[in-house]
Short mmCIF file of C-alpha atoms in Angstrom, two decimals:
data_model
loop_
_atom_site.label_atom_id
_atom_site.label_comp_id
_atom_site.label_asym_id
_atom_site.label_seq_id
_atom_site.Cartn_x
_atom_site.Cartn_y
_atom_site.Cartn_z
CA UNK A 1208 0.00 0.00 0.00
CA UNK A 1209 1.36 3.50 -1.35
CA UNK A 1210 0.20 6.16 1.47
CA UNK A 1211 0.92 9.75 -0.87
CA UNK A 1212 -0.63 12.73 1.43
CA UNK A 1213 -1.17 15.96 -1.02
CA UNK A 1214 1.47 18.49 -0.06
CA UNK A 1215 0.29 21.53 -2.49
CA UNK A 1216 -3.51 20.24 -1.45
CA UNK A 1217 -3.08 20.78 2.12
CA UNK A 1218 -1.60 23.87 2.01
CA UNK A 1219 -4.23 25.45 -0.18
CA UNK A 1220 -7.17 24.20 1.87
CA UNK A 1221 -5.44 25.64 5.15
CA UNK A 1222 -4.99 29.28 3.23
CA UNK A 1223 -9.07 29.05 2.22
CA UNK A 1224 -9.97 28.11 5.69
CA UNK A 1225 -7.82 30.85 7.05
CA UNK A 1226 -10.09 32.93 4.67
CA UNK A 1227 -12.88 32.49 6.68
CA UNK A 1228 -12.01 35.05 9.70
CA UNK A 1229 -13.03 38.24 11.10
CA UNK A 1230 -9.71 39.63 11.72
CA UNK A 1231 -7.62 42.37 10.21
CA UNK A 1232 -4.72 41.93 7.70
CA UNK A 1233 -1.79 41.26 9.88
CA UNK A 1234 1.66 42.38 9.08
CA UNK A 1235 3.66 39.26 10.63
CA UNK A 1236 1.65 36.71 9.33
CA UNK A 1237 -1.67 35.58 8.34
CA UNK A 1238 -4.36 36.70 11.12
CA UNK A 1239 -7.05 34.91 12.11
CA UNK A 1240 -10.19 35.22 14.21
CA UNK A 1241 -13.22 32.42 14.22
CA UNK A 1242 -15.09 32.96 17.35
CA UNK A 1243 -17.50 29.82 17.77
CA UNK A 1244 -20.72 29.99 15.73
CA UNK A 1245 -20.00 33.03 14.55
CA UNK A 1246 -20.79 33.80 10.75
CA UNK A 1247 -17.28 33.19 9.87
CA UNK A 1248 -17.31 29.70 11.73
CA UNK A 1249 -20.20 28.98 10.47
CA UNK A 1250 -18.83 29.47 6.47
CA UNK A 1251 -15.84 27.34 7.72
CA UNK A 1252 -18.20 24.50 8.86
CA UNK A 1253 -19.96 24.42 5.64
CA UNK A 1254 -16.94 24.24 3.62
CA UNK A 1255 -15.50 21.69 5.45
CA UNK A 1256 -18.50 19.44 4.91
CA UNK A 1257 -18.86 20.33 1.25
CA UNK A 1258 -15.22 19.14 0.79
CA UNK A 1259 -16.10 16.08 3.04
CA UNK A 1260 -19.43 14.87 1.62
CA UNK A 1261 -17.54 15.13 -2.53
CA UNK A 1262 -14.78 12.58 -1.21
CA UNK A 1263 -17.87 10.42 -0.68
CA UNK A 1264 -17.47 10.48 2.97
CA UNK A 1265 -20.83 10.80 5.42
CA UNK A 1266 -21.29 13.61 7.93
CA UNK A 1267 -23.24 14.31 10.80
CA UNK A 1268 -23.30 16.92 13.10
CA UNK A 1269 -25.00 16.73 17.10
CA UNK A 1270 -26.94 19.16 19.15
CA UNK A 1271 -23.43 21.67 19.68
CA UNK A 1272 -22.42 21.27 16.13
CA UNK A 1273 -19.54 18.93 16.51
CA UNK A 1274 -18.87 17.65 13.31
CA UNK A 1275 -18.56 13.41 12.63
CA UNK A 1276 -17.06 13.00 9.18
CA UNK A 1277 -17.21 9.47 8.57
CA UNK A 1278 -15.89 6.62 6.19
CA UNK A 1279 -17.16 3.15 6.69
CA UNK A 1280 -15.45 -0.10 6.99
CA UNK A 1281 -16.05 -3.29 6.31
CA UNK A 1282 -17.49 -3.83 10.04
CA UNK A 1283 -18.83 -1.05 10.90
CA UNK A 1284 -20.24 -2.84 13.91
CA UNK A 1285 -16.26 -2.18 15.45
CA UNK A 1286 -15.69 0.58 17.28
CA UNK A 1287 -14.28 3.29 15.04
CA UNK A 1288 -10.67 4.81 15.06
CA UNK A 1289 -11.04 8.39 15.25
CA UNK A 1290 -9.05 11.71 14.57
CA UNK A 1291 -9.54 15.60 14.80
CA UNK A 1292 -9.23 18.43 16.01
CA UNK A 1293 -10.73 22.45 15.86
CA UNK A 1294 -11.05 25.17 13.70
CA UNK A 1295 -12.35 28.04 16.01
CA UNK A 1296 -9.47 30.74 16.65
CA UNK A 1297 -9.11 33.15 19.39
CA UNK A 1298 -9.43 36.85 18.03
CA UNK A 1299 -5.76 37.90 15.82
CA UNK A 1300 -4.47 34.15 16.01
CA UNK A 1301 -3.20 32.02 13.22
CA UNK A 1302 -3.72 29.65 10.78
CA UNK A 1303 -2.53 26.12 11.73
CA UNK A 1304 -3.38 25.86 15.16
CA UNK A 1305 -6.15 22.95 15.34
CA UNK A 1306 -6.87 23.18 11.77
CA UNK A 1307 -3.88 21.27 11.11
CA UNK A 1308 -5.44 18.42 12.14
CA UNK A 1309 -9.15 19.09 10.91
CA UNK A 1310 -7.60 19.08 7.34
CA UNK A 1311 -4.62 16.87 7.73
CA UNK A 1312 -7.02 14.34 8.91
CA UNK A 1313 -8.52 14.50 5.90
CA UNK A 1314 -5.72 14.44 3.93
CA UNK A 1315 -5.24 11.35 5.47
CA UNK A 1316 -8.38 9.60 4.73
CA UNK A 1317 -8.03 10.59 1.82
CA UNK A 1318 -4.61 9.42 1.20
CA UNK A 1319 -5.77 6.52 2.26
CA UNK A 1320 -9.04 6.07 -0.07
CA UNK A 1321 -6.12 6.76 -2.85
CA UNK A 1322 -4.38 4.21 -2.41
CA UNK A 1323 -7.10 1.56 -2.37
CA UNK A 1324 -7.05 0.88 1.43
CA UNK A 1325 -10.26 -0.64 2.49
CA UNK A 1326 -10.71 -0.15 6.62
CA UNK A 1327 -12.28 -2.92 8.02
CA UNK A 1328 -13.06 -0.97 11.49
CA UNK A 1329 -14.94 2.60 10.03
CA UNK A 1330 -12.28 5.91 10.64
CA UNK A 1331 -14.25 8.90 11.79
CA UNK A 1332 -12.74 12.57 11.49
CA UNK A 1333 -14.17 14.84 13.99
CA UNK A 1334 -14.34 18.30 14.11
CA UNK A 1335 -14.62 20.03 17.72
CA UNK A 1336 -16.99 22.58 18.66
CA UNK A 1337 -15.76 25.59 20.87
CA UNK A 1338 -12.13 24.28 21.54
CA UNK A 1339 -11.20 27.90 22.26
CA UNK A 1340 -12.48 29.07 25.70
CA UNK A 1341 -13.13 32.74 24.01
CA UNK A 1342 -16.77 32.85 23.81
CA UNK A 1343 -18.19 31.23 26.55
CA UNK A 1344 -15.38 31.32 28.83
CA UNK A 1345 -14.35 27.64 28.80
CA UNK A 1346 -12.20 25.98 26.60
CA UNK A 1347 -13.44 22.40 24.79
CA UNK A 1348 -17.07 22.25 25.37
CA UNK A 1349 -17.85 20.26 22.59
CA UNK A 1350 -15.54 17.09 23.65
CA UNK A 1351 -16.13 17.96 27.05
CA UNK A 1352 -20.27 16.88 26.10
CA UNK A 1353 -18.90 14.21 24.23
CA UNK A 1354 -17.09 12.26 26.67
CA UNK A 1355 -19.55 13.48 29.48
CA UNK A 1356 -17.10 15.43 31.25
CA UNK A 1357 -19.36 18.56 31.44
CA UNK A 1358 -23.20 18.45 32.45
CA UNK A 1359 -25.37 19.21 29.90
CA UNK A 1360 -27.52 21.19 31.61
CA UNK A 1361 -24.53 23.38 33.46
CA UNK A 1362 -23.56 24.03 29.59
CA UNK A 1363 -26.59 25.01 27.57
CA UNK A 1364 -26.89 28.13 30.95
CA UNK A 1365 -23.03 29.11 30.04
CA UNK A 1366 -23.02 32.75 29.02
CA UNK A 1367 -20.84 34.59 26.83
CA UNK A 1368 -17.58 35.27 28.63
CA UNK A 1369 -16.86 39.02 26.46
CA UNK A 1370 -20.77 40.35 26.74
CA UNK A 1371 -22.07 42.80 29.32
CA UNK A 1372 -24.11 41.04 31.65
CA UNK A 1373 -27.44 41.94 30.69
CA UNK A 1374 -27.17 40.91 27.85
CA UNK A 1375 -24.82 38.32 27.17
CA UNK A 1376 -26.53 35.19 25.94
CA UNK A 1377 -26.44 31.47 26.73
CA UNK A 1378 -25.09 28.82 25.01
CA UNK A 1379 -28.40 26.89 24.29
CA UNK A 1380 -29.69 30.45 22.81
CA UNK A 1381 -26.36 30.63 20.81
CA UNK A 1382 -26.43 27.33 19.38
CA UNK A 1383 -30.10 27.34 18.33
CA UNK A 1384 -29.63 30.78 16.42
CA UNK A 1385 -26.56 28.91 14.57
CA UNK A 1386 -29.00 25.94 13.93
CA UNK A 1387 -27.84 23.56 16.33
CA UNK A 1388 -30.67 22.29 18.21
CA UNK A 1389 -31.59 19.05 20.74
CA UNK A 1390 -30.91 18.35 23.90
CA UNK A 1391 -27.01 17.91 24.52
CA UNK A 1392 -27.34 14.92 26.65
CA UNK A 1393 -27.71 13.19 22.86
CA UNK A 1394 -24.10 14.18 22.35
CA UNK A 1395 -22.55 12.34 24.83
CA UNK A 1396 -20.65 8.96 22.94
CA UNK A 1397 -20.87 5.64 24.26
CA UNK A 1398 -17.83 4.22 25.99
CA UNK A 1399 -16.83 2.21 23.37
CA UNK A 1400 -17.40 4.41 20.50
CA UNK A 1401 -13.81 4.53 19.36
CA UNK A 1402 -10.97 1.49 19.32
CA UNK A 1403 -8.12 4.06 19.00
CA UNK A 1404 -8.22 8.18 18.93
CA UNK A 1405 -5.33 9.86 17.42
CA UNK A 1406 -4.77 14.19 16.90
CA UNK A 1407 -2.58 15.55 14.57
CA UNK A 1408 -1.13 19.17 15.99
CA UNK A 1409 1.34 21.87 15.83
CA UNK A 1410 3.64 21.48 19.21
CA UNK A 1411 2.68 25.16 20.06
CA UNK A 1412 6.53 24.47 21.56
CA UNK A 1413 9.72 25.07 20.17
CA UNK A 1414 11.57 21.72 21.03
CA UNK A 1415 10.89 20.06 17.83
CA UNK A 1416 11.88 22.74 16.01
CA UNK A 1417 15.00 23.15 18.45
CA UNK A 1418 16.10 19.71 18.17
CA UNK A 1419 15.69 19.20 14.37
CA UNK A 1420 12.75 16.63 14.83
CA UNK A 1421 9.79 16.47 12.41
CA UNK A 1422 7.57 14.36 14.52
CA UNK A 1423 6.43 14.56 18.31
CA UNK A 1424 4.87 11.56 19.91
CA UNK A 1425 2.49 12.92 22.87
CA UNK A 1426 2.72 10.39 25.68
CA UNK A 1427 0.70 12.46 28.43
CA UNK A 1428 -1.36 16.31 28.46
CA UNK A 1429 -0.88 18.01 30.99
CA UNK A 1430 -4.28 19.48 32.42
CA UNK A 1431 -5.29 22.71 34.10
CA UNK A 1432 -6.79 23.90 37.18
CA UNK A 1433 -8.15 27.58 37.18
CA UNK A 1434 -8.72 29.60 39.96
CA UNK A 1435 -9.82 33.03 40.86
CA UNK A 1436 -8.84 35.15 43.67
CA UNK A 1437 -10.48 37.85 45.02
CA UNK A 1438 -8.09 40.51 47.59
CA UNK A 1439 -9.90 42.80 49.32
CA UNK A 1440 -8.56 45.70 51.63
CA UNK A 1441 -8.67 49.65 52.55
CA UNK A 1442 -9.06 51.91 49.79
CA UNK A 1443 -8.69 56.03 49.98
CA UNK A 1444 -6.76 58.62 48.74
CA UNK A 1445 -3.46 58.30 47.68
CA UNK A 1446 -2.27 61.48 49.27
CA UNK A 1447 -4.16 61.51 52.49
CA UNK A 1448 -4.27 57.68 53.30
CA UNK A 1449 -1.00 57.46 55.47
CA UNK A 1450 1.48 54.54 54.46
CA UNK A 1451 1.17 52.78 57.83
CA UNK A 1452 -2.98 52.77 57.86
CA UNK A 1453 -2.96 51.10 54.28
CA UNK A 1454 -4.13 47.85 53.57
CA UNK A 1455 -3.28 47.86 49.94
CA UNK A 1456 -4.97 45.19 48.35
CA UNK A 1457 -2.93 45.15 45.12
CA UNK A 1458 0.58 44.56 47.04
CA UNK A 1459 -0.97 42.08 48.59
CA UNK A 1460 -1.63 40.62 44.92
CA UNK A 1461 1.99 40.94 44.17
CA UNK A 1462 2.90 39.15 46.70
CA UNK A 1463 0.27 36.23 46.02
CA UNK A 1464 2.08 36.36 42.48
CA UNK A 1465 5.48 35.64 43.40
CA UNK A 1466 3.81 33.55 45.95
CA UNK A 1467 2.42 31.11 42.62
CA UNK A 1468 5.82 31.62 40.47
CA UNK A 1469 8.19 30.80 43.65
CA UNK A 1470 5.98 27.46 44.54
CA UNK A 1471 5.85 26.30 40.49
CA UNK A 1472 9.89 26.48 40.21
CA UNK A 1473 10.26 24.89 43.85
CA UNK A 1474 8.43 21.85 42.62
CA UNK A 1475 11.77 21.68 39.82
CA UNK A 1476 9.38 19.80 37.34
CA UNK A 1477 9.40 21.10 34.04
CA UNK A 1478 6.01 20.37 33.83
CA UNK A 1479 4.58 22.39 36.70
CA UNK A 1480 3.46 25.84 34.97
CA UNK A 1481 1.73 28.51 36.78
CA UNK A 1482 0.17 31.96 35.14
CA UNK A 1483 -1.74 34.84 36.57
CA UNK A 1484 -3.11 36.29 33.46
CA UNK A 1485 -5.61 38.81 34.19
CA UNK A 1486 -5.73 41.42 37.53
CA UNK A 1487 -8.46 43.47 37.44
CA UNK A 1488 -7.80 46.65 39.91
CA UNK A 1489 -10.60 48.64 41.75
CA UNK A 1490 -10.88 51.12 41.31
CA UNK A 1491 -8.01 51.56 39.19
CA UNK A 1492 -7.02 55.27 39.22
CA UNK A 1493 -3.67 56.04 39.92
CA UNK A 1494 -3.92 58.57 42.74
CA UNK A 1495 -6.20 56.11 44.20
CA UNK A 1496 -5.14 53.55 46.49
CA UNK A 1497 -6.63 49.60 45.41
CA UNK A 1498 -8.69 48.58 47.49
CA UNK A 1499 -10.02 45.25 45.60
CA UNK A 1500 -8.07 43.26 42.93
CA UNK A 1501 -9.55 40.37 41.73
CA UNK A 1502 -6.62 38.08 39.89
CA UNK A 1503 -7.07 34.85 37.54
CA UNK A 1504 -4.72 31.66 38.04
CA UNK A 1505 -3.86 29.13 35.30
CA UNK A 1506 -1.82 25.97 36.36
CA UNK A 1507 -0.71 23.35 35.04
CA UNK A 1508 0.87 19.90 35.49
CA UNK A 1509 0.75 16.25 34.04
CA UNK A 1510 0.78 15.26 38.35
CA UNK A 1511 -2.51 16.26 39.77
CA UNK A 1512 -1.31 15.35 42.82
CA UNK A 1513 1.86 17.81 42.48
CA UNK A 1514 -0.06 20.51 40.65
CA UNK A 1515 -2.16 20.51 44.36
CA UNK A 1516 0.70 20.66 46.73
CA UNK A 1517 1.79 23.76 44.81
CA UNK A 1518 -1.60 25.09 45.70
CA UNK A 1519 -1.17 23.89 49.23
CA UNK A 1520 1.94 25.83 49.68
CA UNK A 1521 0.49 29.03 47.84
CA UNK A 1522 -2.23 28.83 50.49
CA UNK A 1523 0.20 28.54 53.06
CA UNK A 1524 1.48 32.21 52.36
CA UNK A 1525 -2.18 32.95 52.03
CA UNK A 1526 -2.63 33.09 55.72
CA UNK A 1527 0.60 35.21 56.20
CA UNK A 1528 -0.68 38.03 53.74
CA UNK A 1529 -4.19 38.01 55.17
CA UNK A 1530 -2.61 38.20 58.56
CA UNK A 1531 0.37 40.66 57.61
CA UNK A 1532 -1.70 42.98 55.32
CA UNK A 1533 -4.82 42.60 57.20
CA UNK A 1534 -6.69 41.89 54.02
CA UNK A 1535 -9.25 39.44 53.07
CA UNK A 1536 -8.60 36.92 50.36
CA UNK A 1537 -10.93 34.50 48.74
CA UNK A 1538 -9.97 31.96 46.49
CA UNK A 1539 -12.74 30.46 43.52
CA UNK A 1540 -12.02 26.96 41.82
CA UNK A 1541 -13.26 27.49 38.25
CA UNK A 1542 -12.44 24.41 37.06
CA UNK A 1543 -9.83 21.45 37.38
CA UNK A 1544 -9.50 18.73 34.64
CA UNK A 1545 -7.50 15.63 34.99
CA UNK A 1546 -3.95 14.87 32.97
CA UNK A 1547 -4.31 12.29 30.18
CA UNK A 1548 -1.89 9.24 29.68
CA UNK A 1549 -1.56 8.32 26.23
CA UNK A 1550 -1.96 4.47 25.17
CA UNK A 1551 1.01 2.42 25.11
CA UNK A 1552 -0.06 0.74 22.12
CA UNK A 1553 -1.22 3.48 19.94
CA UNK A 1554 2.59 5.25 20.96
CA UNK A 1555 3.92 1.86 20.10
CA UNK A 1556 2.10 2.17 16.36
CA UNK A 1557 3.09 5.41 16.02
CA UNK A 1558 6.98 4.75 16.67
CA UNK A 1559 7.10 1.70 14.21
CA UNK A 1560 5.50 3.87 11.69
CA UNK A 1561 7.97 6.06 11.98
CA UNK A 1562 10.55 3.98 12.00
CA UNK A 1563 9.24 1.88 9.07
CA UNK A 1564 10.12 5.37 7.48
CA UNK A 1565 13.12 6.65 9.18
CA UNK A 1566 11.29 9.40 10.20
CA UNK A 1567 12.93 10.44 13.52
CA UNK A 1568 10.65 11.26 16.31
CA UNK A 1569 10.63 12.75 19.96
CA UNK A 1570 8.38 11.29 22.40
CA UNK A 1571 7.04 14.54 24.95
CA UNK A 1572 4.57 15.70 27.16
CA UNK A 1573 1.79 18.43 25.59
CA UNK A 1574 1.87 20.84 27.78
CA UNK A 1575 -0.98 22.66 26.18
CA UNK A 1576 -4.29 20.94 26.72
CA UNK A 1577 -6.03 19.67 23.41
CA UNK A 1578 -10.15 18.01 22.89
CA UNK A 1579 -7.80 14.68 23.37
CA UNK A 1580 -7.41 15.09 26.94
CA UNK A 1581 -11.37 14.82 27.20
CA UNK A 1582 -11.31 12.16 24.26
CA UNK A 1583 -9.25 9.99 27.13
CA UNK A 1584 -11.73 9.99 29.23
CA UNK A 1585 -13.49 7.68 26.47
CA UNK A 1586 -11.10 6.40 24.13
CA UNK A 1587 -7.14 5.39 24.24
CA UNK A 1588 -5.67 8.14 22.78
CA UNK A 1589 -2.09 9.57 21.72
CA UNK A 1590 -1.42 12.90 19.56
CA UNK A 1591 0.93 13.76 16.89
CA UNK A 1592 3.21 16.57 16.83
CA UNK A 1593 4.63 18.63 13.85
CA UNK A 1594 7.44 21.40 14.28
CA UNK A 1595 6.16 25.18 14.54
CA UNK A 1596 8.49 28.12 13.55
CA UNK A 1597 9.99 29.55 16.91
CA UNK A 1598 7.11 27.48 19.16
CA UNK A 1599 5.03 30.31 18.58
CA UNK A 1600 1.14 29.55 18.68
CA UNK A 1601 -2.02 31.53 19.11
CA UNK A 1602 -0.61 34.59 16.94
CA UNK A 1603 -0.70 35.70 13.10
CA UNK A 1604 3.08 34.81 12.81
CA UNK A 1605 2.04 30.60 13.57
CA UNK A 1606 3.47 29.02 11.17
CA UNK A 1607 4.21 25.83 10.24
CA UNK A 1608 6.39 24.38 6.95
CA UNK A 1609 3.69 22.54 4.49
CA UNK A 1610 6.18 19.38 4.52
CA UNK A 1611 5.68 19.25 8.00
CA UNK A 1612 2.29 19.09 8.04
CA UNK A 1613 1.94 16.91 5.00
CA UNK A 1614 4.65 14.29 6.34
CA UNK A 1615 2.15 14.85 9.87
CA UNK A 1616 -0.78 14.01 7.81
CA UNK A 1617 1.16 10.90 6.29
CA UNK A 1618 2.16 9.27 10.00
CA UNK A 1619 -1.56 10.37 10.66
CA UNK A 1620 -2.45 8.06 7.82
CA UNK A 1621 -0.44 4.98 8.55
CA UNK A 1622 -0.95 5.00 11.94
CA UNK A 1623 -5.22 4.98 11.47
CA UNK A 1624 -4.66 2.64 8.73
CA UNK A 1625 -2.78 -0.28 11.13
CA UNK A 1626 -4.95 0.69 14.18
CA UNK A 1627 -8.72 0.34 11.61
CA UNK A 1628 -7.51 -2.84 10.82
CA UNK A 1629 -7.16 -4.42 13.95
CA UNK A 1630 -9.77 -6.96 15.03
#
């Protein structure tokens, strides 16, 4: 069997996708913005499945639009082998992150169909609703509903994260208007829908690239927990409120800060990542002194149990500052997934593909979490990595080299092949 993925193909289907955006011309790159049911997602959705249903493939789509594009094997009473990925975008990103493996999946069933394989287990391409947390303020909703990890229910009342208040609207109002309709408890996938998941990715990293290694093997995702903290002390004037009455609530933030960044490195696991990304001062005028600062906390770990005894330590210093400062601090879990492992034998499949090829290849942790973290909760899994220029991801300079993606879409194709014709 002679696997040929379509280099020049690939390449032109990721430039019309990126096509499809809301964004402005970008001078370092091609920009892209595809908020979730948007009208430019919505175009992108449409072309996808017009290029899906002409390779003779079938497609379906469930109550949040997640998109099943299917090609049936001989027994399609197996469990399927799947692959996937996104093609949302967070506002001014680029143009290969997720959609690399939307259409590189493709290529690869198609490279497949080509070169007369006949699957005897059915291979299923999926495309992911909402992996991008930008509109409703949590990332991978739709294989979150898939693999039952989020309550339907708790979902169709999440609001859009960017709207005022009074009128931002849900997520069941959002999805109806884009013609998405049902219950979502329908979306949730049986246990044993898949045999074998597999998702072809940039390494949003720059160790690939670094090392001079065209393939990543993921063998675990790391997973985050995100909190919100809330410091409250004494506001007044910044002239007449004397230095020794203050109870300054954003120095009590910076210290919480370095608190988080000094506990991460302690743990001296490369995996252990901690961010504060947002800090939203009140009432934020600058002869005013803060009397409220309400901080965000992203971190991260393949060790649940480690990624917690960083928290435990941050808490620790908690009590000094509230103590020391004589301010109040409260502390709000958003959320907290679980790391993935990645199946031995699908890793396995992937290496002696590789190998059959001389392809060399880096087995390594994502570190970024992908819809295949959730797709573990159902399904052994494993990703794919491809080299992007400089590790740079979520930005109009993303790029990544078209035989990169096409020799991605190739160990994508080789890999399903083996693993759909397993009994």
């Amino acid at each position: 069997m002679q696997i040929q993925t379509d280099e020049s193909r690939l390449l032109s289907e990721l430039r019309t996708l990126a096509t499809f955006t809301g964004a402005e011309p970008s001078d370092n790159g091609t920009a892209v913005t595809r908020i979730v049911f948007s009208p430019d997602d919505l175009r992108a959705r449409a072309w996808l499945k017009e290029l899906a249903t002409g390779e003779g493939f079938t497609v379906r789509e469930d109550a949040v639009g997640n998109t099943f594009i299917r090609w049936q094997g001989t027994d399609p009473s197996l469990p399927a082998v799947g692959t996937g990925s996104h093609t949302d975008a967070i506002p001014h990103a680029g143009m290969y992150d997720g959609t690399v493996g939307v259409l590189g999946g493709l290529e690869a069933l198609r490279a497949l169909k080509r070169s007369g394989f006949q699957p005897r287990r059915s291979i299923e391409l999926v495309m992911f609703t909402s992996e991008e947390p930008t509109r409703f303020g949590i990332g991978c909703i739709g294989s979150r509903l898939l693999s039952g990890t989020l309550d339907p229910t708790r979902a169709d009342t999440l609001r859009e994260a960017n709207e005022p208040s009074d009128s931002a609207r849900t997520l069941a109002q959002v999805r109806t208007e884009a013609g998405f309709s049902g219950p979502l408890a329908s979306t949730v996938l049986p246990a044993n829908h898949y045999h074998a998941w597999i998702e072809l990715h940039i390494e949003q990293g720059p160790l690939l690239e670094r090392e001079q290694i065209p393939v990543g093997i993921v063998t675990s995702i790391a997973a985050p927990a995100s909190y919100r903290f809330t410091i409250t002390g004494l506001g007044g004037h910044a002239g007449a409120l004397l230095m020794p009455d203050r109870r300054d609530a954003l120095c009590a933030a910076a210290e919480l800060i370095l608190s988080i960044e000094r506990h991460a490195l302690a743990t001296k696991a490369i995996d252990t990542v901690a961010t504060v990304g947002t800090c939203d001062v009140h009432p934020g005028a600058v002869n005013s002194v803060p009397s409220r600062v309400t901080l965000q906390l992203d971190i991260r770990d393949t060790d649940p149990t480690r990624r917690e005894s960083v928290m435990q330590a941050v808490r620790r210093d908690i009590e000094d500052l509230r103590q020391r400062r004589q301010v109040t601090i409260a502390e709000e879990l958003i959320n907290a997934d679980q790391p993935a492992q990645c199946s031995p034998h699908i890793i396995e499949v992937l290496e002696a593909t590789c190998k059959a090829d001389n392809i060399p290849y880096k087995k390594m942790v994502s570190r970024a979490y992908h819809d295949s973290l959730f797709m573990a909760r159902i399904a052994p899994i494993s990703m794919i990595f491809i080299p992007c220029r400089n590790g740079v991801s979520h930005r109009p300079d993303e790029f990544a080299a078209p035989a990169d993606i096409a020799r991605g879409a190739y160990v994508l194709a080789a890999a399903l092949a083996q693993l759909a014709s397993e009994l």
